[in-house]
Every structure is written in C-alpha cells, then in structure tokens.
Amino acid sequence: MWICLSALNSAFRLNADNPFITDEESIINRAVRKPDLKVRCIKVQKIRYVWDNLEGQFQKIGCLEDWLSSAKIHLKFGSGLTTEEQEIRRLICGPNTIDVEIAPIWKLLIKEVLNPFYVFQLFSVCLWFSEDYKEYAFAIIIMSIISITLTVYDLREQSVKLHRLVEAHNNITVSIYGKNAGVQELESRFLVPGDLLILMGNKVQMPCDAILIDGSCVVNEGMLTGESIPVTKTPLPKMEGSVPWRRQGEGEYKRHVLFCGTEVIQAKGARSSTAKAVVLQTGFNTAKGDLVRSILYPKPMNFKLYRDAIRFLLCLVGTATIGMIYTLCVYVLSGETPGEVVKKALDVITIAVPPALPAALTTGIMYAQRRLKKRGIFCISPQRINVCGQLNLVCFDKTGTLTRDGLDLWGVMPCDGNSFQEVHSFTSGRTLPWGPLCAAMTSCHSLILLDGTIQGDPLDLKMFEATTWEIVVSGDDFHKGVPGCAMVVKPCGTSSQVPVEGIAILHQFPFSSVLQRMTVIVQEMGGDQLVFMKGAPERVASFCQPETVPTSFVSELQIYTTQGFRVIGLAYKKLEMDHHISAFMREQVESDLIFLGLLILENRLKEETKPVLEELISARIRTVMITGDNLQTAITVARKSGMVSESQKVILIEANETTGSSSASISWKLLEEKKHIAYRNQDNYINIREEISDNSKEGSYHFALNGKSFQVITQHFSSLLPKILMNGTIFARMSPGQKSSLVEEFQKLDYFVGMCGDGANDCGALKMAHVGVSLSEQEASVASPFTSKTPNIECVPHLIKEGRAALVTSFCMFKYMALYSMIQYVGVLLLYWETNNLSNYQFLFQDLAITTIIGVTMNLNGAYPKLVPFRPAGRLISPPLLLSVILNILLSLAMQIVGFILVQRQPWYSMGMHSACTVQNDTLSKLTISPTPPVKNGTNGVFTSFENTTIWFLGTINCIIVALVFSKGKPFRQPTYKNYIFVLVLVVQLSVCLFILFADIPELYRRLDLLCTPILWRVYIVIMLSSNFIVSLVVEEAIIENRALWMTIKRCFGYQSKSQYRIWQRALANDPSWPPINQTSYSDMPGCGRGVSYSNPVFESNEDQL
C-alpha cells in the first residue's frame, strides 16, 4: 500500500530536497520516497509499518522514536507542531482511533459454517438424506443450528462489548497547542505523535499515550492495572545528554507517561492552571490499543491435548479409509450398482469418524465452566480449563493475595541521634508528639482530596489517619508563600499543641516500585522548606548521612520483618531556598538526609491462605511467592503460611553487578531461625550458619532472593538460573517486568505455571502464565483468563480440581466416542460381508437414543473434593489410554465376530425352528424358515436377518457397557454413582434394550427390522455381553487405572521424564556440591557466566503459542 503526499503539495508546497519535518533523523523523513513523494506501508494486526529507505526494512509508525532524549522532547515538541508537520504526520501515521468494528452476523455465520467440523457434518447430512436416514440427519441439523446460533451470538456479544469499550475513546474533544496556530480544539482522532496536549480540569479521559512535560497529574489507572488507587504523574525532567528518555535516571519511565484509556482525575500546571503533555503514541500503538489487540488476536493455546486430538481424528480417518477399500471390494464383487457402492463406501467415513465428537468434548468444558461460575470464578477462555488440570507450579503475589489488603498501623520507632527510641504504639490512642517524624507522616504521601474525600494508597491513608490531621486545597490568597491549588495538611482542632498552622506540599516525586521510595518537598507555613522521604528502609537509609542511621538499624529491622511486619523508613532534611522548586533535580533533593525512624505496619495473613497452601503442597504442586515487598518480610510470610515448613531451610542468594575492576558476584548464605533467645536480642531471629546440615538436600531447602539479584543472575549467571529456580520459592522486591520474566523462566523448565494476583502489578505475569487468576474485578482482568469474585486464593485449588476433572472428562469422551464409532464400524463391516447393513431405525436408536444422551450426561461428574499428589495424563496419545482403546476395540471385535459366526451355526438359522419363538407371526415365520437368503425388507439395502439382529443387540448394549466402564470417578472426578442423571440414563437404556431383546412384540420388531430368535440365543447374547463387561472392567481397573503397575513398568524399562525440570532435579540430586553455602562466585569463573547458558528448544519454538 502506498501513501501519496502529493495531496499536501499544493497546500504546503513541499520540497523534496528539504526534510518534511524538522527532525531530520525521523523515520518519517526516511520513509518518503523522492521525488514522487510516496510512502510504502503495510498494516499488520492493526499496527501500521512504513518502509525505511535508509535501513531497508519496515519500521513501526504512530509513535515517537525511542532514541529521543528528554532534552530533545522538550526542545522539539515543547512549543507544539506546525500545521504542515501535523498534516504530514496525520497522513503517514493514520488516525488516532481504536476501531473495533461490530462483526456483521452474516460474516460470523459464514466463518462458523465453514469450520471443517460443520463442513464434515454437512457432508454427513447430505449422505444420510440420500440414504433416507432423515431422522438423525434432522437431529444433527437441529443440534448444529443451536450450536452455530449460540456461538455466533456469543461472538457478536463480545464484538459489541469490545466496540462499546473503545467507542468513547474516538469521540473526545481535546485542546492542543500549535507552533503557529496557538491553542485550538479538535477531535482526538486527529491527534498525531508530537502534538502538545493541554490538560485542564478534572475527570478527563486520555485519548492517547502522552509524556507529561509540564505540571503534575493524578490519574486513575484501574483500566490498565486493575487497581483504582490514584497515581501521581510527574513531568519528564529536562536532562542534558543523548541518553534515550526511557532509560534516563534510575527510575521507571512510566511515572511520566499518561496512558490511553486512563482517567486524569486532577491536572495542575507548575506555573499555570494547565498541565502540558506531548503525544507519545496514537491508535493501536497505545496501552489501551495493546490491550484491545491482545483480545482481538489472542495467543493460540498450544496444549498437547488439542494436537493429540487432531492426530486421533486422523487415525480414525485412516481406519475409515481401510473400511472404504474393504467396502468397495465387497460390493463391487457382489455386482452392486456404482451409485450404491459409493454410498456404502462414504457411509463408512461417517461411522468411523463420529460427527458429534467435538460437540461431546465441548459439553464437558461447558459444565466445568458452569460449576466454576457458581463458585464465583469467571472464565473468558474456556479452553484453558483443561490446562488448569496440568498445573504443577503456582506463583502468588503477597500483598492483597496471601495477606490482607488493609494494613494496620502498629507503631513507629523514632530515631534520636544514632539510636532508636521506645516504640510509639498507636493502639493506645496516644497521638504522636510534634516533630519532624510527625511532619513526615502528615505530608510524605500521594493522597488527594476528591469530592471531599481523601483517596490514595491504603498505606498512605493509614499513616495519615494516625496523625488526625486533615487535608485542604489552598486558594489564591491562602497563605503567603503557598501557591494556589497546592495540597495543604493542617492539624485538626482535636490535635495536641502544634506550633505550625499547616504544611503545604509543593512538589512530589511519587513512589515507584523500581525506586522503592517517594519524596516530597513541603513548606511549613511561615517556616522552612523541607524534604521528606519514605520507602524501603534499606533504600531510605542509603540516602541518609551515615552518622544519623542507628547502629542497630539492621538488627531492629530484622526483628520486625521476621515477625511479618511491613516496615517503612522515614527521613528528612531542610532545603536551601535559593532556587525555585521546579529547578531542583531529584538527585539534589535526595541526598544528605537525616534518618527519622521506622514506621511499622501489620499485614496479616488471610485466613484461607495457610490451608490452601498446605493443600497444594500436599498435592505436590509447587508454590512460589513473587512480591514487591521486603525480602525478610516475604520469608516470614512464607514460613507463617506454610510455604516453607519449619523443618526446611532458607538459603539467601545475593548477586551484585559488576563494579569497577571486580566482576559480577553471587553469594549464598543459610538463614536459620532461632526460637529460644530472649526478645530484642540482636541475633534473635536470623543467624548466618557456617555449615550445612544433611537435611539441606532433596528439597528440604528453599532459595530466597530479591529482584536486583534476579536481574544480575539473569544477565551474568544464566547457567545457574535453572538450578536456582528448581528450589527458588521466595522472590522479593520484584518489579512487574521481573514478575513476567520469572514466570517465563519457569515455563522454559516445562512447568505448567499458574499465577494468582490481585491485578495491581501482576497484569504482565497473569498474561504470561499458562493460567492467570485475577482477584480483581477491574477491567484489567481482561488480561487474565480467570477472575475470582472471592478475593482470596481458595479459587486456585478449585480451579485445579475442575481442570483435572475436565481433562479426565475429555479423555473419557474421546475413548467413548472412539469405541462407539469402532463398535458400529466393526458391526457394519461384518454385515457388509453379507452385503447387508443396519436399518435407519437401528442406526437412529444407537446414535440418538444411546450415544447422544450418554454424551450429554457422562460429563456431569463434578470434581473430586480432594487434590491427589499426581496429575492426570496430559496427552491423549499415552500408553494407558491407547492400550485401553485398543483392548476394548479388540474385545468388541471378538464378541461381534463370535456372535456373527455362532448365529450362522445355530440349527434354527436355516431350518424352520419358529416354534422356538413364542410369537406366531406369518411374516416372521416366512422369514425365519426360509433356507435361502432372505429378500430385502424396506430401503437402504437392509435385510432382516439373524446376523443383523445379533450384531445390533451386541453393538447397542455394548455402547452402554463401554460408557459405564469408561466413566471415571476417583481420584479426579466424583464417583460415577453420584452422577445420578447418568446412572438413571444407563439404567433406562439398558432396561429398554433388554425389554426389546426379550419382549416378543411383532410391531416393535418390524419397526426396528429385527427377527425373533429363540430364548436360548437371547440368553447367549446376554452371556457374551456380560463376559465382555467383566473382562473390560477388570482390564480397565487392574491394568489401565493401576498407577503402581505403570510406575513399575516405567522403572523396568528405565523410562525417565523428558521435562526440563525433571532432568534438572535428577542432575541436582546427584551433585554433592549443590547447594553451595557461604560461598561467593564471580561471573568470570568457569561455569558461572553466560558462556554456559541453558535453553529449552521445545519452549523456544512454541513460546509464541503458549
């Protein structure tokens, strides 16, 4: 596709020799082909790419270039774009719209009808109509119409929902500043990357991604993160140098970005009432566009079950082909007409490959989905329910997932000089005396006043409420030295004597999970300007003057973190008032601070956490904690929750980056909990052991590390990474990106990974995992296949149980449908030998009255309430399952062949022994006593014959027997007898079949094209079926379901799992030097660096499909 700029030539007199936009290095300048002013472009999954003539490749368009530095962004886009540049960008980048068309019903209908499954059904129905098999054809048509209608309705509803979700985005009026046009209003769809947005007022929906360059904004990012806590955005600082703006400073760039789809609650300018932002990305390039694209183009599930299902169906097609060749030979030799021969041959395909198979498989997942819904677990990707049954590792976020959402303020430990004072407890009701510590608690937060209520982070709220102060917004004449619209905190009337009227918050450096701190610049009314910092104690202490940090800092911190408290450090300093606030860089402000003390908050475990983790661990499902909290707190929570048992050791891994002449290092320390030492002893809870005990092998130890160490290990010690992950249980101070990386690394080891989080910082990991479970009801749950209404981890074992039950149900249905088709296939081929066949009513009885009803009710078994310590087979093509199918096919084949041969050898077969039959019917008598082959009765080339009658009874009742044998109960599903509807169906079906067998009703026999046989022969039929049932049941229970037998066979043949984590388990079990204790390794040592990396070729080739 070509974009022509010639249309703009007349309006702006473009010169092919000059750059089209001011930035000569821009991709737009490099994309224009001269002199004909054309741009070559393509569109892939809604994203536009243009051909870079300089690089000779396609480059993404619709966003600012990544290499731009903050200084260039301020310089090039700080005063807006020219009208000419806007039009050029508009033409090349395309409109700023997220267009999701409502799919027309006719298009959805055609797409669904052209599904190979429905095409095969259409072929089957046409064939059945030609053979006058109308009843079942109509039944299949009705079922298909219902199925297609429901599917099209669901797809249409999803399309409409998605359209409504993004519709408002395209109809927003915004204000922009043009270089030569000044402030102008226009529709958001005309925005282009580089436009200067003017943000004013409250409650503004962001129509694009934009970089804040002036002022500050408070944003609700619930749409993206699932957490509707207001987030403060700060302007991108103007830093000299050519470092790309995303990588400048040590923090994450996201704190300067206003994301599309989020709501700007408040916007304030530094020197005016308006904030300014440069448009970063438009359309589907934005954060919201990316979310919509992930819904429109989901990653295909590459689960082995579905690949095996295709192979299984191909095997059935192969079997049908053999049957077709046999049929052609038999009927051609018997002199049948070509048309009849072709019909019979094609009929074999519809018998060997059951058209109802996919529908029968879907019902099991539907029932599981319905059961999950009753438990408050909602699923947007039903196919993932089967994957839940294979989970063997589950990652949990800590705060809000394992522990309660709310934090209780336990106390504060003030610092005086270089020692800690007595803990001030808030439970006593005493207010904190006035001082820098109290001032820090009142002002070092990101709370906002919205509609008269204070909103913000729960931790900030608890801290501020403990001071009993209040928040107001200053007016223009509020107080000398305090700017208008500034946030001001004031003591309440009930507060104790405070020497200041209030504190104005002049500037914020918001909290960042990467930086692990936040800082504010405040002004005491009529007093000094101060800087307050709060954050992770270790980080805060690193910015303080060493002499102000208590000598017992580390031991005191350990005392509280080992008890599971959340600890926050506080610090401050006075600020020189020579400069304007906006002129201060963060590095200048955050230096030479005075340590104030520790804020101690209690974060209790949820009641359900410990029992659920114990249940998972007893079922041999690995549990892993991934949190952004302190490492020691995480270790304590892991111990309290049972994730790490009392008898197990925790080995702390610390890795450090390359510094100066020394290369990257990694050290291992064994932590031991001491229980019988007096409280407040310096070495009370943690002791670094010098030696390792014997029980530190074989899974009796766990590794604990933080995000920084994880990053260093990934970069410099990749050969050690899989070894660490084999016993890595506690990962603390992990950023959202690191959480996703960790999940991916576990997947590379062939673990089936589940991720459970509250949606706050877990969206990436929830998307990356095989099964993501969000405990958030926000829109961000779109990123996760499962959403639990109950905000605790009880949903995880329920999901695994239902997944296992659904997986076993799928296998049961595969086996049953395969056996049903093979029973019918063998019977029909035997009758073809006599150029005979089953009649339409006989087929109808088997297909509709037996199999269809069984297919619908067999799946109703619920999940077994207890998790067992092993998983169901994950593959359809597995030895036990294949052996089960093959043995049952051979049993059915043997029974039908015996019946077929024995009936021909009965004395009454060719001699008129109608007296053996209680029914005296002329028609039957004539048929029975005829010594020559009987004539055709009715249509479809069916003969009423003793072979036909015998084969039909044997096949029909065998379908019921196989359903009972294959209907699995424990250990993954409820026992079969608890599936009352299924049991009732089997009893009724068996009763009806036995009634037909023994009730001599001429009209019934005539309708079903059956012949009356002597009572003794009917007893023989029952004996053959009973023998088949007993042998089949014994084989299934004693061999197929005998797990101990299969484990013994595996050991005898030396079979070992090829899963990567199993290979590593075996390797580490035989490694006497693992784990290393009290050692330090360096990246330049042999076997430690990147030279000896690991990879999983299977994962690498399929990672896009997982």
PDB file of N, CA, C and O in Angstrom, residues 297-335:
ATOM      1  N   TYR A 297      -6.467 -10.510  18.969  1.00  0.00           N
ATOM      2  CA  TYR A 297      -5.524 -11.507  18.446  1.00  0.00           C
ATOM      3  C   TYR A 297      -4.869 -12.255  19.611  1.00  0.00           C
ATOM      4  O   TYR A 297      -3.688 -12.054  19.895  1.00  0.00           O
ATOM      5  N   PRO A 298      -5.633 -13.099  20.315  1.00  0.00           N
ATOM      6  CA  PRO A 298      -5.050 -13.810  21.460  1.00  0.00           C
ATOM      7  C   PRO A 298      -4.014 -14.828  21.007  1.00  0.00           C
ATOM      8  O   PRO A 298      -4.078 -15.334  19.887  1.00  0.00           O
ATOM      9  N   LYS A 299      -3.047 -15.100  21.900  1.00  0.00           N
ATOM     10  CA  LYS A 299      -2.060 -16.129  21.579  1.00  0.00           C
ATOM     11  C   LYS A 299      -2.754 -17.485  21.532  1.00  0.00           C
ATOM     12  O   LYS A 299      -3.490 -17.828  22.454  1.00  0.00           O
ATOM     13  N   PRO A 300      -2.536 -18.269  20.470  1.00  0.00           N
ATOM     14  CA  PRO A 300      -3.185 -19.579  20.396  1.00  0.00           C
ATOM     15  C   PRO A 300      -2.652 -20.515  21.473  1.00  0.00           C
ATOM     16  O   PRO A 300      -1.471 -20.484  21.792  1.00  0.00           O
ATOM     17  N   MET A 301      -3.547 -21.314  22.049  1.00  0.00           N
ATOM     18  CA  MET A 301      -3.134 -22.271  23.066  1.00  0.00           C
ATOM     19  C   MET A 301      -2.463 -23.457  22.393  1.00  0.00           C
ATOM     20  O   MET A 301      -3.046 -24.088  21.517  1.00  0.00           O
ATOM     21  N   ASN A 302      -1.245 -23.736  22.797  1.00  0.00           N
ATOM     22  CA  ASN A 302      -0.501 -24.847  22.212  1.00  0.00           C
ATOM     23  C   ASN A 302      -0.462 -26.004  23.214  1.00  0.00           C
ATOM     24  O   ASN A 302       0.582 -26.460  23.623  1.00  0.00           O
ATOM     25  N   PHE A 303      -1.675 -26.460  23.643  1.00  0.00           N
ATOM     26  CA  PHE A 303      -1.771 -27.535  24.621  1.00  0.00           C
ATOM     27  C   PHE A 303      -1.729 -28.873  23.894  1.00  0.00           C
ATOM     28  O   PHE A 303      -2.416 -29.064  22.892  1.00  0.00           O
ATOM     29  N   LYS A 304      -0.918 -29.807  24.417  1.00  0.00           N
ATOM     30  CA  LYS A 304      -0.701 -31.081  23.726  1.00  0.00           C
ATOM     31  C   LYS A 304      -2.001 -31.836  23.468  1.00  0.00           C
ATOM     32  O   LYS A 304      -2.114 -32.542  22.484  1.00  0.00           O
ATOM     33  N   LEU A 305      -2.977 -31.671  24.359  1.00  0.00           N
ATOM     34  CA  LEU A 305      -4.253 -32.389  24.203  1.00  0.00           C
ATOM     35  C   LEU A 305      -4.885 -32.103  22.856  1.00  0.00           C
ATOM     36  O   LEU A 305      -5.392 -33.001  22.190  1.00  0.00           O
ATOM     37  N   TYR A 306      -4.845 -30.814  22.429  1.00  0.00           N
ATOM     38  CA  TYR A 306      -5.511 -30.441  21.181  1.00  0.00           C
ATOM     39  C   TYR A 306      -4.725 -30.926  19.964  1.00  0.00           C
ATOM     40  O   TYR A 306      -5.314 -31.292  18.941  1.00  0.00           O
ATOM     41  N   ARG A 307      -3.394 -30.962  20.082  1.00  0.00           N
ATOM     42  CA  ARG A 307      -2.593 -31.525  18.987  1.00  0.00           C
ATOM     43  C   ARG A 307      -2.853 -33.025  18.869  1.00  0.00           C
ATOM     44  O   ARG A 307      -3.002 -33.564  17.778  1.00  0.00           O
ATOM     45  N   ASP A 308      -2.933 -33.690  20.030  1.00  0.00           N
ATOM     46  CA  ASP A 308      -3.196 -35.132  20.032  1.00  0.00           C
ATOM     47  C   ASP A 308      -4.583 -35.437  19.483  1.00  0.00           C
ATOM     48  O   ASP A 308      -4.792 -36.477  18.851  1.00  0.00           O
ATOM     49  N   ALA A 309      -5.550 -34.535  19.752  1.00  0.00           N
ATOM     50  CA  ALA A 309      -6.916 -34.750  19.258  1.00  0.00           C
ATOM     51  C   ALA A 309      -6.936 -34.796  17.733  1.00  0.00           C
ATOM     52  O   ALA A 309      -7.633 -35.623  17.140  1.00  0.00           O
ATOM     53  N   ILE A 310      -6.152 -33.913  17.102  1.00  0.00           N
ATOM     54  CA  ILE A 310      -6.075 -33.911  15.634  1.00  0.00           C
ATOM     55  C   ILE A 310      -5.479 -35.234  15.143  1.00  0.00           C
ATOM     56  O   ILE A 310      -5.992 -35.854  14.197  1.00  0.00           O
ATOM     57  N   ARG A 311      -4.414 -35.677  15.805  1.00  0.00           N
ATOM     58  CA  ARG A 311      -3.792 -36.959  15.421  1.00  0.00           C
ATOM     59  C   ARG A 311      -4.769 -38.109  15.607  1.00  0.00           C
ATOM     60  O   ARG A 311      -4.824 -39.031  14.800  1.00  0.00           O
ATOM     61  N   PHE A 312      -5.529 -38.048  16.695  1.00  0.00           N
ATOM     62  CA  PHE A 312      -6.503 -39.089  16.985  1.00  0.00           C
ATOM     63  C   PHE A 312      -7.556 -39.170  15.883  1.00  0.00           C
ATOM     64  O   PHE A 312      -7.911 -40.256  15.406  1.00  0.00           O
ATOM     65  N   LEU A 313      -8.051 -38.001  15.473  1.00  0.00           N
ATOM     66  CA  LEU A 313      -9.055 -37.955  14.394  1.00  0.00           C
ATOM     67  C   LEU A 313      -8.458 -38.456  13.074  1.00  0.00           C
ATOM     68  O   LEU A 313      -9.140 -39.133  12.299  1.00  0.00           O
ATOM     69  N   LEU A 314      -7.181 -38.137  12.838  1.00  0.00           N
ATOM     70  CA  LEU A 314      -6.518 -38.624  11.619  1.00  0.00           C
ATOM     71  C   LEU A 314      -6.411 -40.145  11.631  1.00  0.00           C
ATOM     72  O   LEU A 314      -6.538 -40.804  10.591  1.00  0.00           O
ATOM     73  N   CYS A 315      -6.185 -40.730  12.837  1.00  0.00           N
ATOM     74  CA  CYS A 315      -6.159 -42.198  12.964  1.00  0.00           C
ATOM     75  C   CYS A 315      -7.521 -42.787  12.599  1.00  0.00           C
ATOM     76  O   CYS A 315      -7.610 -43.816  11.919  1.00  0.00           O
ATOM     77  N   LEU A 316      -8.599 -42.124  13.068  1.00  0.00           N
ATOM     78  CA  LEU A 316      -9.957 -42.587  12.736  1.00  0.00           C
ATOM     79  C   LEU A 316     -10.213 -42.483  11.234  1.00  0.00           C
ATOM     80  O   LEU A 316     -10.845 -43.360  10.641  1.00  0.00           O
ATOM     81  N   VAL A 317      -9.701 -41.389  10.630  1.00  0.00           N
ATOM     82  CA  VAL A 317      -9.851 -41.220   9.171  1.00  0.00           C
ATOM     83  C   VAL A 317      -9.107 -42.342   8.447  1.00  0.00           C
ATOM     84  O   VAL A 317      -9.598 -42.902   7.454  1.00  0.00           O
ATOM     85  N   GLY A 318      -7.900 -42.678   8.948  1.00  0.00           N
ATOM     86  CA  GLY A 318      -7.129 -43.787   8.357  1.00  0.00           C
ATOM     87  C   GLY A 318      -7.876 -45.103   8.447  1.00  0.00           C
ATOM     88  O   GLY A 318      -7.932 -45.893   7.486  1.00  0.00           O
ATOM     89  N   THR A 319      -8.498 -45.350   9.625  1.00  0.00           N
ATOM     90  CA  THR A 319      -9.299 -46.568   9.813  1.00  0.00           C
ATOM     91  C   THR A 319     -10.481 -46.573   8.850  1.00  0.00           C
ATOM     92  O   THR A 319     -10.819 -47.621   8.262  1.00  0.00           O
ATOM     93  N   ALA A 320     -11.109 -45.394   8.687  1.00  0.00           N
ATOM     94  CA  ALA A 320     -12.249 -45.285   7.763  1.00  0.00           C
ATOM     95  C   ALA A 320     -11.818 -45.582   6.333  1.00  0.00           C
ATOM     96  O   ALA A 320     -12.564 -46.203   5.555  1.00  0.00           O
ATOM     97  N   THR A 321     -10.621 -45.151   5.969  1.00  0.00           N
ATOM     98  CA  THR A 321     -10.110 -45.400   4.613  1.00  0.00           C
ATOM     99  C   THR A 321      -9.974 -46.901   4.348  1.00  0.00           C
ATOM    100  O   THR A 321     -10.336 -47.387   3.259  1.00  0.00           O
ATOM    101  N   ILE A 322      -9.450 -47.645   5.354  1.00  0.00           N
ATOM    102  CA  ILE A 322      -9.336 -49.108   5.215  1.00  0.00           C
ATOM    103  C   ILE A 322     -10.730 -49.713   5.012  1.00  0.00           C
ATOM    104  O   ILE A 322     -10.933 -50.586   4.154  1.00  0.00           O
ATOM    105  N   GLY A 323     -11.686 -49.221   5.830  1.00  0.00           N
ATOM    106  CA  GLY A 323     -13.074 -49.708   5.698  1.00  0.00           C
ATOM    107  C   GLY A 323     -13.658 -49.403   4.335  1.00  0.00           C
ATOM    108  O   GLY A 323     -14.419 -50.213   3.778  1.00  0.00           O
ATOM    109  N   MET A 324     -13.336 -48.230   3.774  1.00  0.00           N
ATOM    110  CA  MET A 324     -13.845 -47.860   2.435  1.00  0.00           C
ATOM    111  C   MET A 324     -13.322 -48.827   1.366  1.00  0.00           C
ATOM    112  O   MET A 324     -14.075 -49.278   0.498  1.00  0.00           O
ATOM    113  N   ILE A 325     -12.017 -49.144   1.456  1.00  0.00           N
ATOM    114  CA  ILE A 325     -11.416 -50.065   0.476  1.00  0.00           C
ATOM    115  C   ILE A 325     -12.088 -51.434   0.570  1.00  0.00           C
ATOM    116  O   ILE A 325     -12.447 -52.048  -0.437  1.00  0.00           O
ATOM    117  N   TYR A 326     -12.288 -51.914   1.818  1.00  0.00           N
ATOM    118  CA  TYR A 326     -12.965 -53.198   2.059  1.00  0.00           C
ATOM    119  C   TYR A 326     -14.374 -53.177   1.458  1.00  0.00           C
ATOM    120  O   TYR A 326     -14.807 -54.114   0.796  1.00  0.00           O
ATOM    121  N   THR A 327     -15.103 -52.070   1.724  1.00  0.00           N
ATOM    122  CA  THR A 327     -16.482 -51.934   1.231  1.00  0.00           C
ATOM    123  C   THR A 327     -16.523 -51.965  -0.296  1.00  0.00           C
ATOM    124  O   THR A 327     -17.370 -52.643  -0.900  1.00  0.00           O
ATOM    125  N   LEU A 328     -15.620 -51.208  -0.919  1.00  0.00           N
ATOM    126  CA  LEU A 328     -15.569 -51.174  -2.387  1.00  0.00           C
ATOM    127  C   LEU A 328     -15.359 -52.572  -2.950  1.00  0.00           C
ATOM    128  O   LEU A 328     -16.045 -52.999  -3.894  1.00  0.00           O
ATOM    129  N   CYS A 329     -14.421 -53.316  -2.342  1.00  0.00           N
ATOM    130  CA  CYS A 329     -14.126 -54.674  -2.825  1.00  0.00           C
ATOM    131  C   CYS A 329     -15.354 -55.582  -2.709  1.00  0.00           C
ATOM    132  O   CYS A 329     -15.731 -56.272  -3.659  1.00  0.00           O
ATOM    133  N   VAL A 330     -15.986 -55.582  -1.515  1.00  0.00           N
ATOM    134  CA  VAL A 330     -17.136 -56.465  -1.257  1.00  0.00           C
ATOM    135  C   VAL A 330     -18.298 -56.150  -2.196  1.00  0.00           C
ATOM    136  O   VAL A 330     -18.869 -57.048  -2.842  1.00  0.00           O
ATOM    137  N   TYR A 331     -18.652 -54.873  -2.317  1.00  0.00           N
ATOM    138  CA  TYR A 331     -19.847 -54.514  -3.102  1.00  0.00           C
ATOM    139  C   TYR A 331     -19.603 -54.564  -4.609  1.00  0.00           C
ATOM    140  O   TYR A 331     -20.510 -54.860  -5.378  1.00  0.00           O
ATOM    141  N   VAL A 332     -18.387 -54.272  -5.052  1.00  0.00           N
ATOM    142  CA  VAL A 332     -18.091 -54.379  -6.491  1.00  0.00           C
ATOM    143  C   VAL A 332     -18.147 -55.848  -6.912  1.00  0.00           C
ATOM    144  O   VAL A 332     -18.725 -56.201  -7.960  1.00  0.00           O
ATOM    145  N   LEU A 333     -17.577 -56.734  -6.077  1.00  0.00           N
ATOM    146  CA  LEU A 333     -17.593 -58.173  -6.384  1.00  0.00           C
ATOM    147  C   LEU A 333     -19.003 -58.758  -6.337  1.00  0.00           C
ATOM    148  O   LEU A 333     -19.301 -59.737  -7.018  1.00  0.00           O
ATOM    149  N   SER A 334     -19.876 -58.157  -5.522  1.00  0.00           N
ATOM    150  CA  SER A 334     -21.252 -58.675  -5.429  1.00  0.00           C
ATOM    151  C   SER A 334     -22.153 -58.119  -6.524  1.00  0.00           C
ATOM    152  O   SER A 334     -23.331 -58.476  -6.610  1.00  0.00           O
ATOM    153  N   GLY A 335     -21.599 -57.230  -7.362  1.00  0.00           N
ATOM    154  CA  GLY A 335     -22.341 -56.742  -8.529  1.00  0.00           C
ATOM    155  C   GLY A 335     -23.314 -55.627  -8.245  1.00  0.00           C
ATOM    156  O   GLY A 335     -24.279 -55.430  -8.995  1.00  0.00           O
TER     157      GLY A 335
END
